[in-house]
Every structure is written in structure tokens, then in C-alpha cells.
């Protein structure tokens, strides 16, 4: 079982560093073929934590924890913000709000919030995604972004 945590300051200039850490984590866990989905979801979660959670206040930190779990990997992203009501954002019905959460939810197999919305946990099943599930995820994301662009 592999687990790793690191902390960054709330500055979007830290995103390339996060992406590099996720890449190495996926490679070490031998799940490199899932890197794109994991990376996009994690970078969105970290950007949300920096911008929305911590208000880009560089005195506040974002903690990223990654590890293995029942047939896959998980990533938790925590910020030091006030939290938010995550029950009303991130659906296809409201394209104006929660696009990042929608993407995170679409790319992960399970996603949950805790600590009043200051922490998100995403789990990715990597034992073998069903090709039909992969196609469904891609079409849902494509439909969402078609609506947003219109």
C-alpha cells in the first residue's frame, strides 16, 4: 500500500508541481494509463481549493494526499477555507456553477466531501474500467462542454 501527502501554498503557479507529483504517483502505483483522468480531476480539485477555498491567500495551505485503496487509488485535497455547500453544485442541470466539481465527479468513480466542504476525496478504480463506462463518461463530459460553449 502506497501513501503520500504533500502541502502547497495557495498559488496556482503550484499546479505544475502537483501535476508532476500525480504523474510520479501514478507511475509508481503502476496505473499510468489512468494518469490523464486522475490528473485532470486532481488539478481541478487543487485549483478549486486554491481559488475558491483559500481565496488565493498564499498564507493558507492546500494538502494533497494520495494512496491506494480497494482496487484503485484515491486522492484527497484539503484547504483552509470556510467550506461551502457542496450539495447544490456540480450537476449537469446547472452548467453555470460547479463545472470543476462536475468534471471531478465525472472522472472519478467515487467522490465525497467532508469537513464542511473543505476536503474532497476522489477514488479511481484502476483494476479495469469497463469500456462502456469509459464511453459513457466521455459522452457526458462532451455533452456538458457543448452546453457550456453554447
GROMACS .gro file of N, CA, C and O in nm, residues 19 22 34-47 100 103-104 107 122 124 141 145:
model
   96
   19UNK      N    1   0.091   1.844  -1.069
   19UNK     CA    2   0.080   1.754  -1.183
   19UNK      C    3   0.198   1.657  -1.189
   19UNK      O    4   0.181   1.537  -1.214
   22UNK      N    5   0.152   1.391  -0.919
   22UNK     CA    6   0.048   1.295  -0.957
   22UNK      C    7   0.103   1.199  -1.063
   22UNK      O    8   0.079   1.078  -1.056
   34UNK      N    9  -0.408   0.550  -1.633
   34UNK     CA   10  -0.519   0.627  -1.576
   34UNK      C   11  -0.475   0.768  -1.541
   34UNK      O   12  -0.553   0.846  -1.487
   35UNK      N   13  -0.351   0.800  -1.573
   35UNK     CA   14  -0.294   0.928  -1.534
   35UNK      C   15  -0.378   1.047  -1.580
   35UNK      O   16  -0.402   1.140  -1.504
   36UNK      N   17  -0.425   1.046  -1.704
   36UNK     CA   18  -0.499   1.162  -1.756
   36UNK      C   19  -0.624   1.190  -1.675
   36UNK      O   20  -0.648   1.304  -1.636
   37UNK      N   21  -0.703   1.089  -1.649
   37UNK     CA   22  -0.827   1.109  -1.572
   37UNK      C   23  -0.795   1.155  -1.430
   37UNK      O   24  -0.857   1.248  -1.379
   38UNK      N   25  -0.698   1.090  -1.368
   38UNK     CA   26  -0.661   1.126  -1.230
   38UNK      C   27  -0.606   1.268  -1.227
   38UNK      O   28  -0.647   1.350  -1.144
   39UNK      N   29  -0.519   1.299  -1.320
   39UNK     CA   30  -0.454   1.430  -1.323
   39UNK      C   31  -0.554   1.543  -1.342
   39UNK      O   32  -0.552   1.643  -1.269
   40UNK      N   33  -0.643   1.530  -1.439
   40UNK     CA   34  -0.741   1.636  -1.465
   40UNK      C   35  -0.829   1.658  -1.342
   40UNK      O   36  -0.852   1.772  -1.301
   41UNK      N   37  -0.876   1.550  -1.282
   41UNK     CA   38  -0.962   1.563  -1.164
   41UNK      C   39  -0.887   1.626  -1.047
   41UNK      O   40  -0.939   1.715  -0.978
   42UNK      N   41  -0.764   1.582  -1.024
   42UNK     CA   42  -0.686   1.636  -0.912
   42UNK      C   43  -0.652   1.782  -0.934
   42UNK      O   44  -0.665   1.865  -0.842
   43UNK      N   45  -0.608   1.817  -1.054
   43UNK     CA   46  -0.574   1.957  -1.079
   43UNK      C   47  -0.696   2.047  -1.063
   43UNK      O   48  -0.684   2.159  -1.012
   44UNK      N   49  -0.812   1.998  -1.102
   44UNK     CA   50  -0.934   2.076  -1.082
   44UNK      C   51  -0.964   2.094  -0.933
   44UNK      O   52  -0.999   2.203  -0.888
   45UNK      N   53  -0.948   1.986  -0.857
   45UNK     CA   54  -0.973   1.993  -0.713
   45UNK      C   55  -0.875   2.089  -0.645
   45UNK      O   56  -0.914   2.167  -0.558
   46UNK      N   57  -0.749   2.083  -0.684
   46UNK     CA   58  -0.648   2.171  -0.624
   46UNK      C   59  -0.674   2.316  -0.663
   46UNK      O   60  -0.667   2.406  -0.578
   47UNK      N   61  -0.709   2.340  -0.789
   47UNK     CA   62  -0.740   2.477  -0.830
   47UNK      C   63  -0.861   2.530  -0.753
   47UNK      O   64  -0.861   2.645  -0.708
  100UNK      N   65  -1.615   2.259  -1.235
  100UNK     CA   66  -1.499   2.181  -1.190
  100UNK      C   67  -1.542   2.059  -1.111
  100UNK      O   68  -1.486   1.950  -1.128
  103UNK      N   69  -1.670   1.798  -1.346
  103UNK     CA   70  -1.560   1.726  -1.412
  103UNK      C   71  -1.499   1.625  -1.315
  103UNK      O   72  -1.476   1.509  -1.350
  104UNK      N   73  -1.474   1.667  -1.191
  104UNK     CA   74  -1.415   1.577  -1.091
  104UNK      C   75  -1.504   1.455  -1.069
  104UNK      O   76  -1.457   1.342  -1.065
  107UNK      N   77  -1.498   1.215  -1.375
  107UNK     CA   78  -1.374   1.141  -1.398
  107UNK      C   79  -1.342   1.040  -1.288
  107UNK      O   80  -1.268   0.945  -1.312
  122UNK      N   81  -1.150   1.169  -0.389
  122UNK     CA   82  -1.187   1.106  -0.515
  122UNK      C   83  -1.119   0.970  -0.522
  122UNK      O   84  -1.001   0.958  -0.489
  124UNK      N   85  -1.049   0.629  -0.770
  124UNK     CA   86  -1.042   0.586  -0.909
  124UNK      C   87  -1.018   0.435  -0.911
  124UNK      O   88  -0.916   0.389  -0.860
  141UNK      N   89  -1.921   1.417  -2.048
  141UNK     CA   90  -1.835   1.536  -2.047
  141UNK      C   91  -1.850   1.616  -2.176
  141UNK      O   92  -1.858   1.739  -2.173
  145UNK      N   93  -1.977   2.010  -2.196
  145UNK     CA   94  -1.899   2.119  -2.251
  145UNK      C   95  -1.962   2.176  -2.377
  145UNK      O   96  -1.942   2.293  -2.410
   0.00000   0.00000   0.00000
